[in-house]
Coordinates of C-alpha atoms and ligand atoms in Angstrom, one line a residue:
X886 CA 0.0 0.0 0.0
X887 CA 2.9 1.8 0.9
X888 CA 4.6 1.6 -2.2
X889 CA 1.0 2.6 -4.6
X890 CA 1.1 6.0 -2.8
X891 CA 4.6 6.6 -3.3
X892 CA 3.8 5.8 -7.2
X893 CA 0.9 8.4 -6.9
X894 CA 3.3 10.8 -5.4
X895 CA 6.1 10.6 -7.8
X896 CA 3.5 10.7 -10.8
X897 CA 2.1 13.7 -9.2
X898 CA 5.1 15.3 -9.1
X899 CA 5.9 14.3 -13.2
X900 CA 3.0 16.1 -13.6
X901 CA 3.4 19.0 -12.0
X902 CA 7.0 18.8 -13.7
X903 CA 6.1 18.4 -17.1
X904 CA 3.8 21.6 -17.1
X905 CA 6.4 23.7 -15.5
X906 CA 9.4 22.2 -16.9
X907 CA 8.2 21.2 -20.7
X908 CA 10.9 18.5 -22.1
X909 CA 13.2 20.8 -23.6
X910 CA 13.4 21.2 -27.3
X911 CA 16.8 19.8 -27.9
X912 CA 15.6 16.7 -26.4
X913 CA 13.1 15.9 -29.0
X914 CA 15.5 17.1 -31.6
X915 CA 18.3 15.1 -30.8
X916 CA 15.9 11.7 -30.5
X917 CA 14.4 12.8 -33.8
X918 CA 17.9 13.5 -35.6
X919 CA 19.7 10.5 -34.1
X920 CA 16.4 8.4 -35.8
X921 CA 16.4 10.0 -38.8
X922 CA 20.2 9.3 -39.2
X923 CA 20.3 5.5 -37.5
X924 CA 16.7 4.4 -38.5
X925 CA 16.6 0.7 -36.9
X926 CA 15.6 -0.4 -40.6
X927 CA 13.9 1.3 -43.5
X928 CA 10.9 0.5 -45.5
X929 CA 11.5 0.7 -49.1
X930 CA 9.2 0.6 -51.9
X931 CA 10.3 0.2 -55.4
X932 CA 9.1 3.0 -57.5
X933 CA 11.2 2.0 -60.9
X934 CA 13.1 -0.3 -62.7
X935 CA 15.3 0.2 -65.7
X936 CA 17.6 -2.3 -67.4
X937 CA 20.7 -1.3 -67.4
X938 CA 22.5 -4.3 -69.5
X939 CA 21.2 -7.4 -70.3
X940 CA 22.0 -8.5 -66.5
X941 CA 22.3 -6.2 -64.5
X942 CA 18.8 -3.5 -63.7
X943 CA 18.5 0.0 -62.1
X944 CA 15.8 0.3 -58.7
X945 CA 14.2 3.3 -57.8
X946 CA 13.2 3.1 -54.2
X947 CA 11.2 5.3 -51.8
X948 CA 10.4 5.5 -48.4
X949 CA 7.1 3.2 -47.9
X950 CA 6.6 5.3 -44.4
X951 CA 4.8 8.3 -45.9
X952 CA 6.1 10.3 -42.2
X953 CA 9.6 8.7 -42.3
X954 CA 11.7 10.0 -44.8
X955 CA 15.1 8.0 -46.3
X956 CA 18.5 8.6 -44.0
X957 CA 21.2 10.6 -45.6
X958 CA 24.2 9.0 -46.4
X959 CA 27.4 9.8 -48.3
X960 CA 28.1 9.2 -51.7
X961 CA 29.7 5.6 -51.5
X962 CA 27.7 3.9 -49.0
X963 CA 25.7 0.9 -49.4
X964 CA 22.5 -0.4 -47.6
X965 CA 22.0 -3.9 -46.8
X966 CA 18.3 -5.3 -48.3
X967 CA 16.4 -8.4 -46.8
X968 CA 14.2 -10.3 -48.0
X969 CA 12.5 -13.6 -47.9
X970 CA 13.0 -16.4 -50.0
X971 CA 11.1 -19.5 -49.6
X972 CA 11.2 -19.3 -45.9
X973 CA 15.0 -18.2 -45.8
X974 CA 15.2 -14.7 -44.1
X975 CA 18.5 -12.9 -45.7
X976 CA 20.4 -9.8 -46.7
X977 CA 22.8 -8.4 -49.2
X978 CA 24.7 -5.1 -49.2
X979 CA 24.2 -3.0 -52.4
X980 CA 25.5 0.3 -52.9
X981 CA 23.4 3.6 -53.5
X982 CA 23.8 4.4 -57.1
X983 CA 21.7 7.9 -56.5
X984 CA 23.2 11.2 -55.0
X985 CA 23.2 11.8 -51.5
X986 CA 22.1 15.7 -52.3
X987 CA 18.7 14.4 -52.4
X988 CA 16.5 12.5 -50.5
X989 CA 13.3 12.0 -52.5
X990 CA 15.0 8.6 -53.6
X991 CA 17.5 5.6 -53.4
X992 CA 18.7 3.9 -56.7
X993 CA 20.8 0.4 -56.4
X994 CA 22.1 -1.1 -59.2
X995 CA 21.9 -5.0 -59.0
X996 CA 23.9 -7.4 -61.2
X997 CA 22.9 -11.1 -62.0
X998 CA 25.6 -13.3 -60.5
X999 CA 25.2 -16.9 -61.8
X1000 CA 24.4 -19.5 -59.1
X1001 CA 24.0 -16.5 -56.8
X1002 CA 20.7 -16.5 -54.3
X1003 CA 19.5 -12.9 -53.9
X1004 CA 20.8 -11.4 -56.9
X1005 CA 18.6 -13.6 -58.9
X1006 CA 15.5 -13.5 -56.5
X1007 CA 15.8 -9.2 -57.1
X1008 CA 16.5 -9.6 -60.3
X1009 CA 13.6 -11.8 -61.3
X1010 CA 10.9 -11.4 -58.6
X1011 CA 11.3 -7.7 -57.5
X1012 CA 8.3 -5.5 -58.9
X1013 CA 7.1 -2.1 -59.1
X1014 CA 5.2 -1.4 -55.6
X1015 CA 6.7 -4.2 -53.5
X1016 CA 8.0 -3.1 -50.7
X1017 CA 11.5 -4.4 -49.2
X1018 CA 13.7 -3.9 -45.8
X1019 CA 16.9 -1.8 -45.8
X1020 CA 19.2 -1.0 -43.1
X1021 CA 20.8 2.5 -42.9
X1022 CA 23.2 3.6 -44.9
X1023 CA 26.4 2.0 -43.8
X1024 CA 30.0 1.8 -44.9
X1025 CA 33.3 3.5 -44.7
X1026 CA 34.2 4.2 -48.5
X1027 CA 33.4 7.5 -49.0
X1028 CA 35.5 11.0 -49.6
X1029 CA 37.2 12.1 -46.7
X1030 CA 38.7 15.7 -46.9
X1031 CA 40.7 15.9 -44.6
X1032 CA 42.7 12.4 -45.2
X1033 CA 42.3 12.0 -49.0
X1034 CA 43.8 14.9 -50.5
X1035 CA 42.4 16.3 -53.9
X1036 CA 43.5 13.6 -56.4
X1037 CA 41.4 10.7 -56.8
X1038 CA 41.9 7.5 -58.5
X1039 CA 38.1 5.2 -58.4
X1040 CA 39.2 1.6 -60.0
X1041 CA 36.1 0.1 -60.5
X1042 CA 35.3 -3.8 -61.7
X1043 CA 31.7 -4.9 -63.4
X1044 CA 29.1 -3.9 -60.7
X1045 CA 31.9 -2.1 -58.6
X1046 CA 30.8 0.7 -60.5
X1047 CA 28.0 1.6 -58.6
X1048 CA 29.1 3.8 -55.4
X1049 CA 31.1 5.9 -57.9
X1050 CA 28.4 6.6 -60.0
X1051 CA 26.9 8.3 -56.3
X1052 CA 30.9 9.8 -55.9
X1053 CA 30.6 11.5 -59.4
X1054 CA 27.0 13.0 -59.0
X1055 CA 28.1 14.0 -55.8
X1056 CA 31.4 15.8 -57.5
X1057 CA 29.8 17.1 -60.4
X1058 CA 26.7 18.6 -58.3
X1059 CA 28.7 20.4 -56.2
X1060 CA 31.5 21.2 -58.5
X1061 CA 33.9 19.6 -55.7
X1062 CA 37.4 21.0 -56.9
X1063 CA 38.5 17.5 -57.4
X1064 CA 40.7 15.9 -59.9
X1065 CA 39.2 11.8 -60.6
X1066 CA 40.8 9.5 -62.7
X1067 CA 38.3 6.8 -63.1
X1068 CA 39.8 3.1 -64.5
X1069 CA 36.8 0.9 -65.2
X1070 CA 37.0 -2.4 -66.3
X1071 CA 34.0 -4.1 -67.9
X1072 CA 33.9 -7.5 -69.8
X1073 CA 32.9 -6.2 -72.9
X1074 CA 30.8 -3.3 -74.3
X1075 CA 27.4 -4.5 -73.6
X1076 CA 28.8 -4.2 -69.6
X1077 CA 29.5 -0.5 -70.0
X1078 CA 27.3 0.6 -66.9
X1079 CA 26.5 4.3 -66.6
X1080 CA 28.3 4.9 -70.2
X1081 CA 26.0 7.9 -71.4
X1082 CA 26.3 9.2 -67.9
X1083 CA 30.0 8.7 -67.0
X1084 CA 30.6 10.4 -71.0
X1085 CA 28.4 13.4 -69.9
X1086 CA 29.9 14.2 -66.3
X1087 CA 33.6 13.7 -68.2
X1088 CA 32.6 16.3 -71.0
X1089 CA 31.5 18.6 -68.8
X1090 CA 33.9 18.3 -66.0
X1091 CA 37.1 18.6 -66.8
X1092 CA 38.8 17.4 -63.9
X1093 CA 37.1 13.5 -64.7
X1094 CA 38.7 11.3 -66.6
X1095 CA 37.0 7.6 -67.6
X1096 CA 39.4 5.1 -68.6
X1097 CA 37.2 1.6 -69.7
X1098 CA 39.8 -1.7 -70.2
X1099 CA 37.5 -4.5 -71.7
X1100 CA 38.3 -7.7 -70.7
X1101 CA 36.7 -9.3 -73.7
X1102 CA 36.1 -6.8 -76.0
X1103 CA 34.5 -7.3 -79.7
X1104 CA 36.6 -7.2 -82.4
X1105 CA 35.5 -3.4 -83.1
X1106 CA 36.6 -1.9 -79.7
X1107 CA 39.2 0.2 -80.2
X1108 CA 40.2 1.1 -76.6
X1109 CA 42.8 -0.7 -74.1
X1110 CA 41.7 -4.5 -73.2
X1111 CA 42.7 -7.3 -70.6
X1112 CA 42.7 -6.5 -67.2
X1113 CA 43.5 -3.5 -65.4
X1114 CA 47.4 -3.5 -64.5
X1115 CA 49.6 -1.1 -63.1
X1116 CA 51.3 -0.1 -66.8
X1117 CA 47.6 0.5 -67.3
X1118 CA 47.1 2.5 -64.1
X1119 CA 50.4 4.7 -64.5
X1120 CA 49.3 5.3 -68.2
X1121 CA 46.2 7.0 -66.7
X1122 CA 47.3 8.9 -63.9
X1123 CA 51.3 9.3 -64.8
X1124 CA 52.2 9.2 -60.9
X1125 CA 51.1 7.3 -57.8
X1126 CA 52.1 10.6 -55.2
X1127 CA 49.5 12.6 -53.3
X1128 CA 46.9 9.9 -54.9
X1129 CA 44.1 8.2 -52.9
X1130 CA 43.0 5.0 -54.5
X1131 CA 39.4 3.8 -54.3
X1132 CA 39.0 -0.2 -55.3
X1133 CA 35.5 -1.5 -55.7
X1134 CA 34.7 -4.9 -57.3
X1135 CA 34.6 -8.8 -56.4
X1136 CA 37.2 -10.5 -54.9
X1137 CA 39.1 -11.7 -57.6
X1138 CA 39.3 -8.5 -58.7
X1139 CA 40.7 -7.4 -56.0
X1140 CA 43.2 -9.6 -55.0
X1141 CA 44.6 -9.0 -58.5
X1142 CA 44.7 -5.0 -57.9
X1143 CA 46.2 -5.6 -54.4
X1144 CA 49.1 -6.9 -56.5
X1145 CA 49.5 -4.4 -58.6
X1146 CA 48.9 -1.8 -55.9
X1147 CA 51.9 -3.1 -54.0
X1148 CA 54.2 -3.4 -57.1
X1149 CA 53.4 0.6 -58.1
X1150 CA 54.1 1.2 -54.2
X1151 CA 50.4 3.1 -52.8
X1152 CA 51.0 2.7 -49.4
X1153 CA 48.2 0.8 -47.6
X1154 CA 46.7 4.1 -46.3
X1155 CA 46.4 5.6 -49.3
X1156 CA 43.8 3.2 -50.6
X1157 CA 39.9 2.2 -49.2
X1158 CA 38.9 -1.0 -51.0
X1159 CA 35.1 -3.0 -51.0
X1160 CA 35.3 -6.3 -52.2
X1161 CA 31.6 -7.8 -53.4
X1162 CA 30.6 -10.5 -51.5
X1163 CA 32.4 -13.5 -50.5
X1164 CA 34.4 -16.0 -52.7
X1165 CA 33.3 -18.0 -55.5
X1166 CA 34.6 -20.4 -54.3
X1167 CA 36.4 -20.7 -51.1
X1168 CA 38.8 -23.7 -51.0
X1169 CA 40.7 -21.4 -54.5
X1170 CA 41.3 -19.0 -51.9
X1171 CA 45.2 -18.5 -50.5
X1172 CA 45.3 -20.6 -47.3
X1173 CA 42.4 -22.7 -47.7
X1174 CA 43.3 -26.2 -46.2
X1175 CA 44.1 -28.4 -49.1
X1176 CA 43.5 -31.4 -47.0
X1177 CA 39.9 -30.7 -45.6
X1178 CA 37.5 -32.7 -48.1
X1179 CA 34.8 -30.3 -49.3
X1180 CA 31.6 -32.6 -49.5
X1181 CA 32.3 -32.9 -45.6
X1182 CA 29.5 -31.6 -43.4
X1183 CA 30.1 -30.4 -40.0
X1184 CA 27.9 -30.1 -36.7
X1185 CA 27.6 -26.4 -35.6
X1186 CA 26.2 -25.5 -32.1
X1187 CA 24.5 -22.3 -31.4
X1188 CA 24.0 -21.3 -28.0
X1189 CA 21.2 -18.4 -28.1
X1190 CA 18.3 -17.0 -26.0
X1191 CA 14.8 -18.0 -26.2
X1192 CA 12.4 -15.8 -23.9
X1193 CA 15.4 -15.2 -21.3
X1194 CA 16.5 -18.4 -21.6
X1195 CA 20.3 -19.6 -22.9
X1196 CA 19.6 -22.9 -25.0
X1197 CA 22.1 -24.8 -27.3
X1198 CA 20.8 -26.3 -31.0
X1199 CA 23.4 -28.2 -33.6
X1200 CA 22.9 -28.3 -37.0
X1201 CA 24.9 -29.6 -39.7
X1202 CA 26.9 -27.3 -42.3
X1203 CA 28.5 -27.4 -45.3
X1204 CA 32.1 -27.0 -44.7
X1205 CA 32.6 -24.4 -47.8
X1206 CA 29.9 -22.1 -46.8
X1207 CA 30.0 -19.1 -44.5
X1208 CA 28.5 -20.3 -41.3
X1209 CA 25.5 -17.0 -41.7
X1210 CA 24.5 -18.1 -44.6
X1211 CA 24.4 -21.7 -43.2
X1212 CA 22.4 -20.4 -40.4
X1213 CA 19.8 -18.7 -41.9
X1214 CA 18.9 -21.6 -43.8
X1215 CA 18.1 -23.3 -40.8
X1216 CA 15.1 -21.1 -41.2
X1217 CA 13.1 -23.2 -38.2
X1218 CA 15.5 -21.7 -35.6
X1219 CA 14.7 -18.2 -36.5
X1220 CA 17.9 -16.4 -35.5
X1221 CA 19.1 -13.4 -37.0
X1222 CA 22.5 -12.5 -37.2
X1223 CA 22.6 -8.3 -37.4
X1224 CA 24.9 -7.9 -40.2
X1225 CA 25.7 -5.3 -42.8
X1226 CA 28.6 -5.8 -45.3
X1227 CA 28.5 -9.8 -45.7
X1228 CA 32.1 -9.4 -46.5
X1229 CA 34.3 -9.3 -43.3
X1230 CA 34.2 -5.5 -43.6
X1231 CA 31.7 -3.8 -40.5
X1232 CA 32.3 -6.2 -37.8
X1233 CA 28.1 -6.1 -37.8
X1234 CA 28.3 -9.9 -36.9
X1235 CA 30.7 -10.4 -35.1
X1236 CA 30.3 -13.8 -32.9
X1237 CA 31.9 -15.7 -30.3
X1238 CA 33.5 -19.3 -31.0
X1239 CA 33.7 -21.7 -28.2
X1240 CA 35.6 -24.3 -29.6
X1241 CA 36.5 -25.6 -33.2
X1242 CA 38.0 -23.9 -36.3
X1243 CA 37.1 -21.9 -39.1
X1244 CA 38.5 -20.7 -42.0
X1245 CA 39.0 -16.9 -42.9
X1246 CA 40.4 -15.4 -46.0
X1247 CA 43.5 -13.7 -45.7
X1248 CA 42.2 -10.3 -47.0
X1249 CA 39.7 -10.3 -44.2
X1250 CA 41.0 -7.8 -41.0
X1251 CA 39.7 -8.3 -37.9
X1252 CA 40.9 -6.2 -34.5
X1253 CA 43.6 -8.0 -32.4
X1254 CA 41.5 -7.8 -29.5
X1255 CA 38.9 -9.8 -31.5
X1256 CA 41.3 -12.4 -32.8
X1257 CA 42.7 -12.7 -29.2
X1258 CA 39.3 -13.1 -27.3
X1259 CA 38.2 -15.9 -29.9
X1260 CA 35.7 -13.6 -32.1
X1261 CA 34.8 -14.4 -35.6
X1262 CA 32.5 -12.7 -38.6
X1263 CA 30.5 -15.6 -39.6
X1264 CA 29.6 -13.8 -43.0
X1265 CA 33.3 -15.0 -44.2
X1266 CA 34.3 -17.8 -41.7
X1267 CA 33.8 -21.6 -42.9
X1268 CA 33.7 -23.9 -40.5
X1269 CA 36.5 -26.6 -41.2
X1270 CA 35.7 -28.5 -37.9
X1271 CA 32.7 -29.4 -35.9
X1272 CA 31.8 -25.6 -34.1
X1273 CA 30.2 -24.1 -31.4
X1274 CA 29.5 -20.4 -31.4
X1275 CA 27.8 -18.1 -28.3
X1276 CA 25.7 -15.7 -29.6
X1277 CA 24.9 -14.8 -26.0
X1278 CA 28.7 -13.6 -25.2
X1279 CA 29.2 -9.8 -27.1
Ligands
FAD1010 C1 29.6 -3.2 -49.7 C2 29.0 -4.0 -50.9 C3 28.3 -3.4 -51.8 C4 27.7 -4.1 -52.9 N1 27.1 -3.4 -53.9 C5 26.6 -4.1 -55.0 C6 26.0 -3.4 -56.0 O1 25.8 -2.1 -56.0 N2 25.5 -4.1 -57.1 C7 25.6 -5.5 -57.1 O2 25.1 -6.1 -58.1 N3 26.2 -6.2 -56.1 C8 26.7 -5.5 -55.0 N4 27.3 -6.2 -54.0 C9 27.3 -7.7 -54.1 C10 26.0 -8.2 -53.5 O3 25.9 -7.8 -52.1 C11 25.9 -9.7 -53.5 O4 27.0 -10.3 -53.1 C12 25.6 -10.1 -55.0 O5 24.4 -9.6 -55.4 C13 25.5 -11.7 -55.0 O6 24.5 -12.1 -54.1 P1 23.8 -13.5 -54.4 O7 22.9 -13.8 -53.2 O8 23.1 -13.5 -55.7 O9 25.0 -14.5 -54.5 P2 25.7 -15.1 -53.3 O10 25.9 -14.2 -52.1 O11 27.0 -15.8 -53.8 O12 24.7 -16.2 -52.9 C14 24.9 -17.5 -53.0 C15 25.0 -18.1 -51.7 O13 23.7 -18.0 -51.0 C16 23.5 -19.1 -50.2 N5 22.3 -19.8 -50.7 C17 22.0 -20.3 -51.9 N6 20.8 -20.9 -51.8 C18 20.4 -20.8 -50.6 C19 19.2 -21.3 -49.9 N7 18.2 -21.9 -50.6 N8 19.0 -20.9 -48.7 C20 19.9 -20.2 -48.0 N9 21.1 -19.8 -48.6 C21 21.3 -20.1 -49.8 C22 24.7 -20.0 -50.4 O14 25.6 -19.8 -49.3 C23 25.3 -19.6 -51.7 O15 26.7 -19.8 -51.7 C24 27.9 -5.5 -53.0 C25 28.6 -6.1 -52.0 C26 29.2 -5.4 -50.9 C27 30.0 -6.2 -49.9
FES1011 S1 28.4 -8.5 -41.8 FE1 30.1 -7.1 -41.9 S2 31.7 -8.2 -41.0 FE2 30.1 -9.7 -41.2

């Protein structure tokens, strides 16, 4: 009884509070900035879609929460989009293709990648009006003024192309007194994303350069072919010094560039790099155990909570697939790893293993204090022996 007129005191006294002392405005500002910046997740609907080669089509998104609008981001981010396929509940990261000087709209371009899952589910199930879940914009390649200087070099491969499409729009909107050389390599002319674009921006900007190297070009192509290598590079931009490089494209891509990168001499902090996705194929990859035989399965144990509770499943796995993906196709359990760049990049997912070992790819960073307390990003690990991971322990 005690304690119900203490409660009626105390709410007495909010009362009485809240009329003299009104929440002050920068309250409600901040909580509605910090939303509108970090939105938990987004509601897109698509609007539009345009081919923009025979694989690879153009979406036109808007916010399906008439009151919420889109988050900013910066030209070179990417958002990560879920979706549900046949009971599997999972995400990709795509980059915004549209400039971040407006709001009305996203764009993403999506390519087709054979024996791909989401890709193809976008690509051939996606129509005008449906309406999709995003995260907020996320991602660290993007200018940075104060650490990147004025002379930009964006090497872009296939789909890579995207985020600099945003950088470009971004440049020539706000006549940003940049020079950009950009190296793009395609597989052959009918790949030439943006074309009409990028040949607009470079003849009215004369501080952009495009550079297109076909890799298998038709026998009327008249430009350089092959792959992009660092005679190629220096032919462009004549001298590596006060350049920042900017990478963008799948992973063989650019393991190759890496190469040619350290042969021309960048230093590492002269260069941001977003590789798409994880490998093809995973036991090609530097380091891969040559011994492990790849049709083996392997049990992996999830500790998790269920309403409070810590409980323990096992599953098996396919030992040349990242444990996430894995998981989320044992769609009964329902977990959800939070994850962004699917690519060992944002640390989004990263997990604690118990016991058992994975496999990372070289390329893939992680901090030491990570690596020393046992973490892992399951969007890249494969487990090569029986695992157990504790989602509980972040
Ligand atoms: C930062 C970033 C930005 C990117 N931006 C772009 C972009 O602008 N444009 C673009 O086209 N791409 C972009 N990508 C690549 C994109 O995120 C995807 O990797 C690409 O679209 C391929 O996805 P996918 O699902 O088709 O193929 P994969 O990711 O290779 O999917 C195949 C995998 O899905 C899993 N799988 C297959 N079937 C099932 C099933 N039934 N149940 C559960 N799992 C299954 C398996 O593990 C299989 O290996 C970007 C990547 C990153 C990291
Ligand atoms: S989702 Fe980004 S590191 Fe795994």
């Amino acid at each position: 009884m005690n304690d119900v007129k203490k409660y009626q005191k105390l709410e007495k006294l909010k009362k009485w509070r809240d009329e003299v002392e009104p929440i002050p405005w920068y309250y409600d500002g901040l909580e509605n900035l910090c939303d509108r910046i970090h939105p938990e997740k987004q509601l897109l609907q698509v609007t539009d879609i345009q081919e923009l080669s025979k694989d690879t089509k153009l979406y036109r998104f808007v916010s399906a929460r008439p009151n919420k609008p889109l988050a900013p981001f910066r030209a070179g981010q990417y958002i990560g989009l879920t979706v549900e396929i046949s009971g599997v509940r999972t995400s990709r990261p795509f980059s915004l293709v549209s400039s971040p000087n407006q709001l009305a709209y996203y764009e993403l371009g999506v390519k087709r990648k054979e024996g791909g899952f989401v890709s193809i589910y976008l690509l051939d199930a996606i129509k005008v009006g449906d309406i999709l879940e995003a995260t907020e914009p996320l991602g660290e390649l993007y200018y940075n003024r104060v650490f990147h200087g004025t002379d930009l070099v964006f090497i872009a491969g296939g789909s890579g192309i995207t985020p600099f499409i945003s950088m470009l729009r971004d440049i020539s909107e706000q006549n940003l007194k940049l020079n950009v050389w950009l190296i793009f390599g395609c597989l052959s002319e009918d790949n030439m994303l943006f074309k009409d674009e990028l040949e607009d921006i470079q003849t009215r900007r004369s501080n952009v350069r495009v550079k297109y190297i076909l890799s298998e070009p038709g026998p009327s192509w008249d430009g350089a072919s092959g792959f992009i290598t660092k005679d190629k590079i220096l032919d462009e931009i004549k001298s590596i010094e006060n350049k920042f490089f900017y990478i963008v494209g799948n992973r063989a891509m650019y393991s190759f560039i890496e190469g040619q990168m350290k042969e021309l001499g960048v230093p590492r902090h002269h260069m941001i790099y977003e590789s798409y996705g994880v490998p093809d194929d995973v036991t090609e990859v530097i380091g891969w155990p040559k011994d492990i035989n790849t049709s083996n399965t392997v049990n992996i144990t999830i500790e998790f909570l269920n309403q409070g509770r810590k409980v323990k499943e096992t599953f098996e796995a396919s030992c040349v697939e990242p444990i996430l993906n894995s998981l989320e196709r044992e769609k009964d359990l329902g977990i959800i790893i939070n994850n962004g760049c699917r690519s060992g990049a944002c640390a989004l997912c990263r997990t604690k293993l118990v016991s058992g070992k994975i496999f990372m790819p070289p390329e893939v960073t992680m901090r030491e204090i990570d690596q020393d307390y046992g973490y892992i990003h399951p969007c890249v690990s494969y487990p090569i022996t029986d695992i157990h991971i504790d989602l509980t322990l972040i």
